[in-house]
Short mmCIF file of C-alpha atoms and ligand atoms in Angstrom, two decimals:
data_model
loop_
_atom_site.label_atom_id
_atom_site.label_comp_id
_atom_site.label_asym_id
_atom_site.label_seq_id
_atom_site.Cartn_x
_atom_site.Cartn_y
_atom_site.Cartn_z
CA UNK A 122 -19.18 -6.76 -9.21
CA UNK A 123 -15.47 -5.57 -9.61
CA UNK A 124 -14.50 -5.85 -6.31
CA UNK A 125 -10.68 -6.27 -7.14
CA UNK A 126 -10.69 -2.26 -8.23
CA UNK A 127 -13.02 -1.44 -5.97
CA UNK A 128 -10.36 1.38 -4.60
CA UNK A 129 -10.33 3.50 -7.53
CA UNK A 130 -13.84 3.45 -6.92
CA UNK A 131 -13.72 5.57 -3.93
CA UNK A 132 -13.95 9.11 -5.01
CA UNK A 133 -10.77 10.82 -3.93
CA UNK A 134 -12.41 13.53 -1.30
CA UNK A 135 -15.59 11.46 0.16
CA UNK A 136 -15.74 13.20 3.16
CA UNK A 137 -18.83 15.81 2.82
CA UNK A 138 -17.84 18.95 1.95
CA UNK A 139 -19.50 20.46 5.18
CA UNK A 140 -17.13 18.94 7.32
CA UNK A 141 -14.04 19.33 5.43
CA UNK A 142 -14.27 22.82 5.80
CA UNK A 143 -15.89 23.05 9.00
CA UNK A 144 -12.39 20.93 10.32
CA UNK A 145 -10.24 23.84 7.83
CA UNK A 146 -8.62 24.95 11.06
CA UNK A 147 -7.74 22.94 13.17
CA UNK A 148 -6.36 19.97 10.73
CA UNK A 149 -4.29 22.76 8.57
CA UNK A 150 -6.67 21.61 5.41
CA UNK A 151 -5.53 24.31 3.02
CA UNK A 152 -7.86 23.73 -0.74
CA UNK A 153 -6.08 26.07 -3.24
CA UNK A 154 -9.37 25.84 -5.98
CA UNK A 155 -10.31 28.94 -4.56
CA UNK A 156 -7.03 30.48 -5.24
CA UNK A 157 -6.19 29.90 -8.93
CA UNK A 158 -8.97 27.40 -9.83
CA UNK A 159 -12.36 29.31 -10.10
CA UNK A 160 -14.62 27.44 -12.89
CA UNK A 161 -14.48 30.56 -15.40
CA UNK A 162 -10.08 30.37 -15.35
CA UNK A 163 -10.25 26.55 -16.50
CA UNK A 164 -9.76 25.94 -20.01
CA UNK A 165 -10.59 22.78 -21.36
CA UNK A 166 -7.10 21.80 -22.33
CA UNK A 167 -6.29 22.25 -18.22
CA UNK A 168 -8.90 19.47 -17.46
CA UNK A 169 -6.98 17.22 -20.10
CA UNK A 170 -3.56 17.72 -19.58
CA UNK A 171 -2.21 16.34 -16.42
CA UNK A 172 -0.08 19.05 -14.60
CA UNK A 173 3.64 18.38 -14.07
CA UNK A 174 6.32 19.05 -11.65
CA UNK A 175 8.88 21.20 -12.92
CA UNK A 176 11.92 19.58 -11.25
CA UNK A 177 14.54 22.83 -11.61
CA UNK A 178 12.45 25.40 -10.01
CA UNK A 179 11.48 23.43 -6.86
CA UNK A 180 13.17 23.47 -3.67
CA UNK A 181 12.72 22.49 -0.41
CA UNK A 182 15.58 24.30 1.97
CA UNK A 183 15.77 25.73 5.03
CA UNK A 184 15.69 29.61 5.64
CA UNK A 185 16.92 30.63 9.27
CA UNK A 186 15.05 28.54 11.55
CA UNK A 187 12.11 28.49 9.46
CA UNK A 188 12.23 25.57 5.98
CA UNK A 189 10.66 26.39 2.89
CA UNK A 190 8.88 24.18 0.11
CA UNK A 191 8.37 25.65 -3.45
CA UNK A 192 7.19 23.15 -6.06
CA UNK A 193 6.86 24.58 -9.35
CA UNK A 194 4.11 23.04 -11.62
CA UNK A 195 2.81 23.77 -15.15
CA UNK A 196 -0.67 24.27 -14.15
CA UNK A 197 -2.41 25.00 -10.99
CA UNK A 198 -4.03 22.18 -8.86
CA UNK A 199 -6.19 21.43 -6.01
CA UNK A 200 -3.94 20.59 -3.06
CA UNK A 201 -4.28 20.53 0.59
CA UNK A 202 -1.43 19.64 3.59
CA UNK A 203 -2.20 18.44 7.06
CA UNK A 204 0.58 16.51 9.41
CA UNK A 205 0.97 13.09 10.90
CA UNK A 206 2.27 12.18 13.87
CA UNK A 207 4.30 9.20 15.34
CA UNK A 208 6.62 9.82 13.19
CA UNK A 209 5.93 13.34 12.24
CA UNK A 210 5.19 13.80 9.18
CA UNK A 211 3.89 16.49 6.90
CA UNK A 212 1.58 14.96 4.20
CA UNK A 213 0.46 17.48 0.36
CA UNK A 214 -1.95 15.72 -1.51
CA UNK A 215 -2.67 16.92 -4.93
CA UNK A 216 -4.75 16.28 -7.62
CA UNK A 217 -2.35 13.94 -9.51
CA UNK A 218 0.32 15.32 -11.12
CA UNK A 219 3.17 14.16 -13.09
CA UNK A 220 6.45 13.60 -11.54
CA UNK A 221 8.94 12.92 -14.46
CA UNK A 222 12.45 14.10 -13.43
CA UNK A 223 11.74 14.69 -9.86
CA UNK A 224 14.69 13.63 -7.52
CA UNK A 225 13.81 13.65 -4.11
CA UNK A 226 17.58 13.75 -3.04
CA UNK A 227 17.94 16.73 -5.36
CA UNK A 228 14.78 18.62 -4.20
CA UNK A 229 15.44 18.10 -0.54
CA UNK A 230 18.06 20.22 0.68
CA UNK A 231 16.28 20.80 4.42
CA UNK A 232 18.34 19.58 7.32
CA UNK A 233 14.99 19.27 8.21
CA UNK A 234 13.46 16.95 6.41
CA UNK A 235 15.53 13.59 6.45
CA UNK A 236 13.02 11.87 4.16
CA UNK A 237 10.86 12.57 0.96
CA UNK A 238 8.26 10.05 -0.63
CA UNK A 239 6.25 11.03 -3.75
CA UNK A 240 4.18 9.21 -6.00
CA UNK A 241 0.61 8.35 -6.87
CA UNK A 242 -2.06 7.31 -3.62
CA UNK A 243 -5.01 6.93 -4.96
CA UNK A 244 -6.22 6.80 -8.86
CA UNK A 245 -6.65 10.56 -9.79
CA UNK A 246 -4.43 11.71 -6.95
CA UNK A 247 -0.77 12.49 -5.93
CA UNK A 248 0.90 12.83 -2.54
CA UNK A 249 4.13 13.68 -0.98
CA UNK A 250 5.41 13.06 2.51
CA UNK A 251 7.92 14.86 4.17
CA UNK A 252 9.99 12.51 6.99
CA UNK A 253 10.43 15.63 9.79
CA UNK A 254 13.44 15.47 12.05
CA UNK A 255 11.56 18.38 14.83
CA UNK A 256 8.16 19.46 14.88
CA UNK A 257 7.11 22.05 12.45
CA UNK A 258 3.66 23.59 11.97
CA UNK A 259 2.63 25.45 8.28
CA UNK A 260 2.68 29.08 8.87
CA UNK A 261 1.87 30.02 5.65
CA UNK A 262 1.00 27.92 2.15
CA UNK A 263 -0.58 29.50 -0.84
CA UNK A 264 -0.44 28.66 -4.73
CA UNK A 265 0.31 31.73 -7.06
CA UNK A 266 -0.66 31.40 -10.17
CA UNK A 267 0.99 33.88 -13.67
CA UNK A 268 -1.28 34.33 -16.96
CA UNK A 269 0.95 32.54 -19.02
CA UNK A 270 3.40 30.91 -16.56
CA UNK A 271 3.84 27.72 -14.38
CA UNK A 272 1.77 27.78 -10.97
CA UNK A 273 3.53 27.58 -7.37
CA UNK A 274 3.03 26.09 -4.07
CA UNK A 275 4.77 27.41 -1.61
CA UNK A 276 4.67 26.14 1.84
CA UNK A 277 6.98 28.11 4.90
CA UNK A 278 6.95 26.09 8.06
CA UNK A 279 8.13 26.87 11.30
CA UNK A 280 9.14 25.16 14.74
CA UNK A 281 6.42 24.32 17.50
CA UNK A 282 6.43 22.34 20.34
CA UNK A 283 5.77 18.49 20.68
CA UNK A 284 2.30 19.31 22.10
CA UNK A 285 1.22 21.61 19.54
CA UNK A 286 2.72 19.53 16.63
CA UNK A 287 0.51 16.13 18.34
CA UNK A 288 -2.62 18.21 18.88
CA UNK A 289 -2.67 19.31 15.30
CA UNK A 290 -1.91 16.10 13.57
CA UNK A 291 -4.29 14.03 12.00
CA UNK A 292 -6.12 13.70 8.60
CA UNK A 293 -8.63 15.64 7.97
CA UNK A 294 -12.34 14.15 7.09
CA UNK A 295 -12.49 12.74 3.61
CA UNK A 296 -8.87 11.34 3.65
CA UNK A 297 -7.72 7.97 3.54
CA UNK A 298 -7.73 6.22 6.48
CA UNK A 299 -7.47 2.56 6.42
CA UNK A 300 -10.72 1.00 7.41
CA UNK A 301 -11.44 -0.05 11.49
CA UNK A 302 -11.33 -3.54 12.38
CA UNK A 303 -15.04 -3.27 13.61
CA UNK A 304 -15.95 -2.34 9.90
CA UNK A 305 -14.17 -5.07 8.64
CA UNK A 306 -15.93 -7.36 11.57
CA UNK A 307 -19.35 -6.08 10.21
CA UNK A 308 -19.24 -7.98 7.30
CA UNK A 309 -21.08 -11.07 6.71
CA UNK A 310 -19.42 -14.00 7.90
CA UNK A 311 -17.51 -16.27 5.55
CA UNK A 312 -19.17 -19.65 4.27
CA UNK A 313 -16.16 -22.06 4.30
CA UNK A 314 -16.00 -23.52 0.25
CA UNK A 315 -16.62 -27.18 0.16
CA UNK A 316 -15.99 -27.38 -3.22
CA UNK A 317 -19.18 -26.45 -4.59
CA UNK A 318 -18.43 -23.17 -6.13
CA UNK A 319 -15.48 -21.44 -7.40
CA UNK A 320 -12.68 -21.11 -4.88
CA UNK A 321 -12.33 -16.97 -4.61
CA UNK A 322 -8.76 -16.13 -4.66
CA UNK A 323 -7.46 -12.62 -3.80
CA UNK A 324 -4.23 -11.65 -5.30
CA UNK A 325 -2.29 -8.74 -3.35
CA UNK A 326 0.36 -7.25 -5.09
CA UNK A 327 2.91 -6.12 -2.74
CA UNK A 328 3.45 -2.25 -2.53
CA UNK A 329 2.48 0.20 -5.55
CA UNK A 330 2.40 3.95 -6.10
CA UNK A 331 3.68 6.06 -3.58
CA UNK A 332 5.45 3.35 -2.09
CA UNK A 333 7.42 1.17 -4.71
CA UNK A 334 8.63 -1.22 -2.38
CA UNK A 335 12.09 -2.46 -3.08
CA UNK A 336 14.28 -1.45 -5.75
CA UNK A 337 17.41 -2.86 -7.58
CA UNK A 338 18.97 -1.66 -10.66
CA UNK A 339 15.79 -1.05 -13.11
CA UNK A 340 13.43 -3.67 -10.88
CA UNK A 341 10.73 -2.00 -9.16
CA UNK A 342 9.02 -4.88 -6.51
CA UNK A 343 5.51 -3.33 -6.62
CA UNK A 344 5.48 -3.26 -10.70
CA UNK A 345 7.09 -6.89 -11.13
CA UNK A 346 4.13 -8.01 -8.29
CA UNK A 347 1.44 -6.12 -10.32
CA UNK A 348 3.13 -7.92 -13.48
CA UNK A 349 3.05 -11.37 -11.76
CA UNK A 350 0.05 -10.86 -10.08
CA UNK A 351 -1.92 -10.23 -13.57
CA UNK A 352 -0.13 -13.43 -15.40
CA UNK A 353 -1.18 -15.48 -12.04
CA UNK A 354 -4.68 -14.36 -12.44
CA UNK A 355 -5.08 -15.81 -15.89
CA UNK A 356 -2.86 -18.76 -15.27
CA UNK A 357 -5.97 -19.57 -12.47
CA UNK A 358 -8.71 -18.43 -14.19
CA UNK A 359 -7.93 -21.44 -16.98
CA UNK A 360 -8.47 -24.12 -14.35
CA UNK A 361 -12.20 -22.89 -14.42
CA UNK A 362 -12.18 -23.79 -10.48
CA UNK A 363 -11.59 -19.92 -9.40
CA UNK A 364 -12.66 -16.86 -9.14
CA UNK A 365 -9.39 -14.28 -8.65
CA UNK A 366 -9.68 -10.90 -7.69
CA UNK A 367 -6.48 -8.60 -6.88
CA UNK A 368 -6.54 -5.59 -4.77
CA UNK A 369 -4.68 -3.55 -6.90
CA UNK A 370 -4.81 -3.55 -10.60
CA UNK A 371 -2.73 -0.34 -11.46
CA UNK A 372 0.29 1.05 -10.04
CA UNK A 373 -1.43 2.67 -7.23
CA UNK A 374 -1.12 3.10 -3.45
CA UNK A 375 -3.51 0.65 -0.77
CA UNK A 376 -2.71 0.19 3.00
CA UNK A 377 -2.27 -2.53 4.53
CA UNK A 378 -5.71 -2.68 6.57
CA UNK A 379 -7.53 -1.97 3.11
CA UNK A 380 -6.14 -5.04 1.20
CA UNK A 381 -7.31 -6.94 4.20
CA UNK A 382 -11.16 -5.39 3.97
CA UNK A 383 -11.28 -5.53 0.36
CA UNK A 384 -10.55 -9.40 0.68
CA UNK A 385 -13.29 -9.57 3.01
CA UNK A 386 -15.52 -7.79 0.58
CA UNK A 387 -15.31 -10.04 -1.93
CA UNK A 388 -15.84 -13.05 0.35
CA UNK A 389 -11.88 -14.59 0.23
CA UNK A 390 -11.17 -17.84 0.38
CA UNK A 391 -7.72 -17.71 0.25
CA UNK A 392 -5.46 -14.52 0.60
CA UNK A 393 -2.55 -14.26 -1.20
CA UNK A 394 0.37 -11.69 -0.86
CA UNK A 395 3.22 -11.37 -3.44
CA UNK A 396 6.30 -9.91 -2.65
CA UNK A 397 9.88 -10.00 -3.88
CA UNK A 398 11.69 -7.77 -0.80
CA UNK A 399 15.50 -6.98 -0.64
CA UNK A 400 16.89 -8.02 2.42
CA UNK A 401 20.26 -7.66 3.74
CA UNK A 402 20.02 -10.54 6.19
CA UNK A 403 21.89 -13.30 4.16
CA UNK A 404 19.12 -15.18 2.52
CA UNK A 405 20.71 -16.65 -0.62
CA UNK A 406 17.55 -16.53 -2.77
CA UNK A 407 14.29 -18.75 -3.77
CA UNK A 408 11.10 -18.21 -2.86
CA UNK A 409 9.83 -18.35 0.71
CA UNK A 410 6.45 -18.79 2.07
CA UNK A 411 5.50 -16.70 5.23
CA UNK A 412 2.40 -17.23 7.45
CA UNK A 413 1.13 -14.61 10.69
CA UNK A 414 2.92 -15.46 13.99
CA UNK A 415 3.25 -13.05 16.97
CA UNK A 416 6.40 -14.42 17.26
CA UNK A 417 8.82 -14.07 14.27
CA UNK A 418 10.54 -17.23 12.68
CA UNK A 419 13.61 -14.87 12.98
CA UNK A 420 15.19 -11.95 12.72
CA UNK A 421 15.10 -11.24 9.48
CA UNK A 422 11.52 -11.77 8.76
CA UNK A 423 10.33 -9.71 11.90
CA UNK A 424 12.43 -6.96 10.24
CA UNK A 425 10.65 -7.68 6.79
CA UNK A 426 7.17 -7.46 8.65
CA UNK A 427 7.81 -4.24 10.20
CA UNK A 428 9.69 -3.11 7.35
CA UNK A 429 5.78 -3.45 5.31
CA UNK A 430 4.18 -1.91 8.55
CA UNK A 431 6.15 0.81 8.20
CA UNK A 432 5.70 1.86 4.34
CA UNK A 433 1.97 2.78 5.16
CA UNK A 434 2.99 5.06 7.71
CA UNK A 435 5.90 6.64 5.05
CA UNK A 436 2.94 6.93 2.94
CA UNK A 437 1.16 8.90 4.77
CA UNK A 438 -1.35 6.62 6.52
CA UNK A 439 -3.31 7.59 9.41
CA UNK A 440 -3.18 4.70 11.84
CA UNK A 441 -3.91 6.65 15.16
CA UNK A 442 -7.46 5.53 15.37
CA UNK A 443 -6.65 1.75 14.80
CA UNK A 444 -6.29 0.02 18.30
CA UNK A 445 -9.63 -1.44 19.08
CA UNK A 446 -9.13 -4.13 21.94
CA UNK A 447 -12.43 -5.76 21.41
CA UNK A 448 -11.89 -6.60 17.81
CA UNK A 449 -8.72 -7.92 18.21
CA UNK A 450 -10.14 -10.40 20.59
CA UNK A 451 -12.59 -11.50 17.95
CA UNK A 452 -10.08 -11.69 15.52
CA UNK A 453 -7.48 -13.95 18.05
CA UNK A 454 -10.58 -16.08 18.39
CA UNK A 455 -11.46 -16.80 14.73
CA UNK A 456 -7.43 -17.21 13.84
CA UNK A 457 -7.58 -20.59 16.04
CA UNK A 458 -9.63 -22.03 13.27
CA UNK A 459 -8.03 -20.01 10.06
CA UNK A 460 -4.16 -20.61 11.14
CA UNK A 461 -4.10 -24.58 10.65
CA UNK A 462 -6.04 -23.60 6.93
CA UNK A 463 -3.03 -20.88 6.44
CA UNK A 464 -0.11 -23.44 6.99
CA UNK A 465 -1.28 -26.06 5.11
CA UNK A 466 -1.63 -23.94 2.42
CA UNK A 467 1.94 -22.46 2.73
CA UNK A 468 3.15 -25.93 2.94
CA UNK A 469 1.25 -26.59 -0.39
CA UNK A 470 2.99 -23.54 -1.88
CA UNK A 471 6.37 -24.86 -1.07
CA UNK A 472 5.67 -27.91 -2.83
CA UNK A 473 4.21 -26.55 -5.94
CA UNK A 474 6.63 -23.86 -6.30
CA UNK A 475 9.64 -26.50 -5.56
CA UNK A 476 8.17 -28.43 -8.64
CA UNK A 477 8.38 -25.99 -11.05
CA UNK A 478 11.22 -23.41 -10.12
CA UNK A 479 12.61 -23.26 -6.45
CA UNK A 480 11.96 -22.40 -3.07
CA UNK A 481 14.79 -21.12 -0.57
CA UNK A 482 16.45 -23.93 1.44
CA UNK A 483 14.69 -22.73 4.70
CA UNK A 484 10.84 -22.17 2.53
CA UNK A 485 8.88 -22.03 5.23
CA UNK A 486 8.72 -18.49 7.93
CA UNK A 487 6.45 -16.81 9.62
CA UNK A 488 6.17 -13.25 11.06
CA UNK A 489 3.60 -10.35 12.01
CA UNK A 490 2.24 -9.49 8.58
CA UNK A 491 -0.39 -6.70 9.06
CA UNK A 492 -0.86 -7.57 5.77
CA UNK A 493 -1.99 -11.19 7.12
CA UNK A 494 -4.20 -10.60 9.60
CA UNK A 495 -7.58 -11.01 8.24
CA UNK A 496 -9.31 -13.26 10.96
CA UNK A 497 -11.10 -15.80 8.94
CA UNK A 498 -9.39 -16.14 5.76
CA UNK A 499 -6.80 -18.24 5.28
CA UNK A 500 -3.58 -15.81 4.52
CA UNK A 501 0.06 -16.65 3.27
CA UNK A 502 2.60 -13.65 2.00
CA UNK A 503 4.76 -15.20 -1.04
CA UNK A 504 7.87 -13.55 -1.30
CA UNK A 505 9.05 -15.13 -5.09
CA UNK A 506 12.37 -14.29 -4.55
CA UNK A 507 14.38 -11.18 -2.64
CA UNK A 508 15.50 -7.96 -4.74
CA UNK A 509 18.78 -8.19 -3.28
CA UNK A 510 19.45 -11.18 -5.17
CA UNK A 511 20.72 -11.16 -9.17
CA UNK A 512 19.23 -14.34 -9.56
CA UNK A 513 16.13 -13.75 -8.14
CA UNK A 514 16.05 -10.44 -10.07
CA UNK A 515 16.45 -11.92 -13.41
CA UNK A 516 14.05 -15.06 -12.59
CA UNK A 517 11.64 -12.54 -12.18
CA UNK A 518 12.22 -10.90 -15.03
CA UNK A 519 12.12 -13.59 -17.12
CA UNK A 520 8.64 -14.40 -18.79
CA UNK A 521 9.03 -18.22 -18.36
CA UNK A 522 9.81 -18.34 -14.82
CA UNK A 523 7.25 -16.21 -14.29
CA UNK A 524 5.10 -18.56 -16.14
CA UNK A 525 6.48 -21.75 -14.28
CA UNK A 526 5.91 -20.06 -11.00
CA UNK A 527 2.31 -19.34 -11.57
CA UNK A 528 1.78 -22.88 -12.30
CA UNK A 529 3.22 -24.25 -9.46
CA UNK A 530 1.40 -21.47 -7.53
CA UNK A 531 -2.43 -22.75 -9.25
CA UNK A 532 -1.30 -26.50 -8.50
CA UNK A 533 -0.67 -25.67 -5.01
CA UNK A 534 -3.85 -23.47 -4.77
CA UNK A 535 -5.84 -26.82 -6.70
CA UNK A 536 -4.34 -29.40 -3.91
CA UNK A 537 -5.03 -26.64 -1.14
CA UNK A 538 -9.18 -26.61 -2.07
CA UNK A 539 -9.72 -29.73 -2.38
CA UNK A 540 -8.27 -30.36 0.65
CA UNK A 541 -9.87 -27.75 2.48
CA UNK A 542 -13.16 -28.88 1.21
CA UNK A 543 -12.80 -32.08 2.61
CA UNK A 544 -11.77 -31.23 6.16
CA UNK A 545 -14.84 -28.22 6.10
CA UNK A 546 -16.92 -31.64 5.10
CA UNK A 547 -15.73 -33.37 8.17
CA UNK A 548 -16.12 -30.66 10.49
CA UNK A 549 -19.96 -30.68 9.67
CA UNK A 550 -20.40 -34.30 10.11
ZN1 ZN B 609 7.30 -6.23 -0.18
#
């Protein structure tokens, strides 16, 4: 079983097809096959080639009170649009398409629209998000379509009220919403590891696709985590004493609450989150270890932790249905046992790491990860180093650091186990 993929397993429109167009309405679903994709117009060729954005005949401006969106493409795709609020947002999926040479700042010329994310969200599919500065509804969208020309999608919204805009947001059926905690509570519980079988370690690469995390000079944080994340695996798969499974093995978008449940799926034992953030804050550089705390080591890492809240909802995330009281009780409950597990761990990372490269001189924080919350697996976020930081930037780059890191990383994780085993022992005598 492949959980570590198991994403790209999801096929991209699971809702059934009865309810996405029974919700067509209300939720502003607008499918364009109909329009230029009946089965007889597709050519073989069209199913191959992947369609692409043609940068210098799309705009996005505004015209009078109302703002327009044209997005010129070589061939036409499935797309739909609904809106999100809190903060509003208007959200166009598409069947993926290629982006090469599409500037958001140049596209986006809408006073608006004071933000613009693009990229891929799931395997197979594209999205774009539109930050809105008032509430705007879709009064018209269609995709025209020339014999021998590009295809267009042109979008004209217009101004509504706060009501309207709130009563028409949400996702419609069949898109991605993160998973409830009550699904994730479902699950079997954990058997603690006593040593007797591999340790399962899930690797989280930090960010990907539509959201590419943080970004300095040619460094991209969610490809140099995928990069890391990969080497790690194999670097812990020698010991022959795990079993490693990341939740994202391709440049590709996953919320927050989904790298939690697929961790859960494949029965974690340890939850690992790699990061390598830009922060403004003054942290010189080095790698720091973060645990969950309702209460923020300081300033700068409650800003980091809301900072990673925050990209799921750029991405286009539904989280309106998440609050479930009850769960979180459950989950507040089972954290008295899993947070001791989580900080001896982090305080085995900051050892291992400070034996083979270095840590920051203040290694150890701990803030509100989301990303962390999983109730009974113990959960650290590693950021390797910050961005922001030249240093840090070329350490990361740099194949024998990387390689130096992941040691000290699988020594840690070793030390951690058999530890862990041993207290789990205890606790049954
Ligand atoms: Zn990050």
């Amino acid at each position: 079983m492949r959980l570590g993929i198991s994403t790209s397993r999801v096929p991209a429109y699971n809702g059934k097809k009865r309810n996405e167009f029974g919700v067509m309405s209300r939720l502003l679903i607008l499918f364009a096959m109909a329009l230029g994709l009946s089965a007889a117009n597709l050519r073989a060729q069209d199913l191959v080639a992947l369609a692409r954005v043609l940068p210098e005949e799309s705009t996005l401006s505004d015209q009078g009170g109302t703002v327009e969106l044209r997005l010129s493409l070589t061939q036409p795709v499935p797309y739909r649009v609904f809106s999100l609020d809190n903060p509003r947002r208007l959200v166009i999926d598409f069947n993926e398409v290629d982006w090469i040479g599409f500037d958001a700042e140049v596209f986006d010329k809408s006073a608006q629209v004071d933000g613009l994310r693009f990229g891929v969200f799931r395997p197979g599919w594209s999205r774009m998000v539109l930050d809105l500065v008032a509430p705007l509804s879709v009064r018209s969208a269609e995709l025209t379509t020339s014999a021998a020309g590009p295809a267009q999608v042109i979008l004209r919204l217009e101004p509504t009220s706060d009501e309207l805009f709130a009563a028409n947001a949400g996702a419609p059926e069949g898109a991605f919403v993160a998973p409830r905690a009550e699904a994730v509570e479902a699950l079997a519980p954990l058997r603690r590891q006593i040593g007797d079988r591999p340790v399962v370690v899930v690797l989280d690469p930090g960010h990907g696709g539509i959201d590419p995390g943080a970004e300095r000079d040619d460094a991209v944080e969610a490809d140099l985590m995928l990069i890391f994340a990969l080497e790690l695996k194999e670097t812990l798969l020698r010991t022959g004493n795990f079993k490693v499974v990341l939740t994202r093995d391709s440049d590709v978008f996953v919320p927050l609450e989904t790298r939690v449940s697929l961790a859960r799926q494949a029965q974690a034992d340890v939850f690992l989150s790699l990061h390598a953030d830009a922060i403004v804050e003054g942290r010189a550089s080095g790698a720091t270890i973060y645990t969950l705390s309702e209460k923020a080591s300081d300033i700068a890492s409650q800003k980091l932790a809301e900072r990673h809240d925050r990209s799921d909802l750029l991405a286009g995330v539904d989280l309106s249905n998440q609050d479930d009281v009850i769960a979180a009780v459950l989950m507040d409950m089972a954290r008295t046992e899993t947070a001791p597990r989580s900080d001896k761990l982090a305080d085995a990372l900051v050892v291992g790491l400070s034996n083979t490269v270095s840590v920051h001189k203040r290694p150890r924080l701990s803030a509100g990860f989301s990303v962390l919350k999983a109730p009974d697996i113990p959960s650290v976020l590693l950021e390797l180093g910050f961005l922001s930081s030249k240093r840090d930037r070329q350490r990361l780059e740099d194949a024998q650091w990387r390689v130096d890191a992941a040691a000290g990383i699988r020594d840690a994780l070793l030390f951690w186990a058999a530890e862990d085993a041993a207290d789990a022992l205890l606790l049954r005598k």
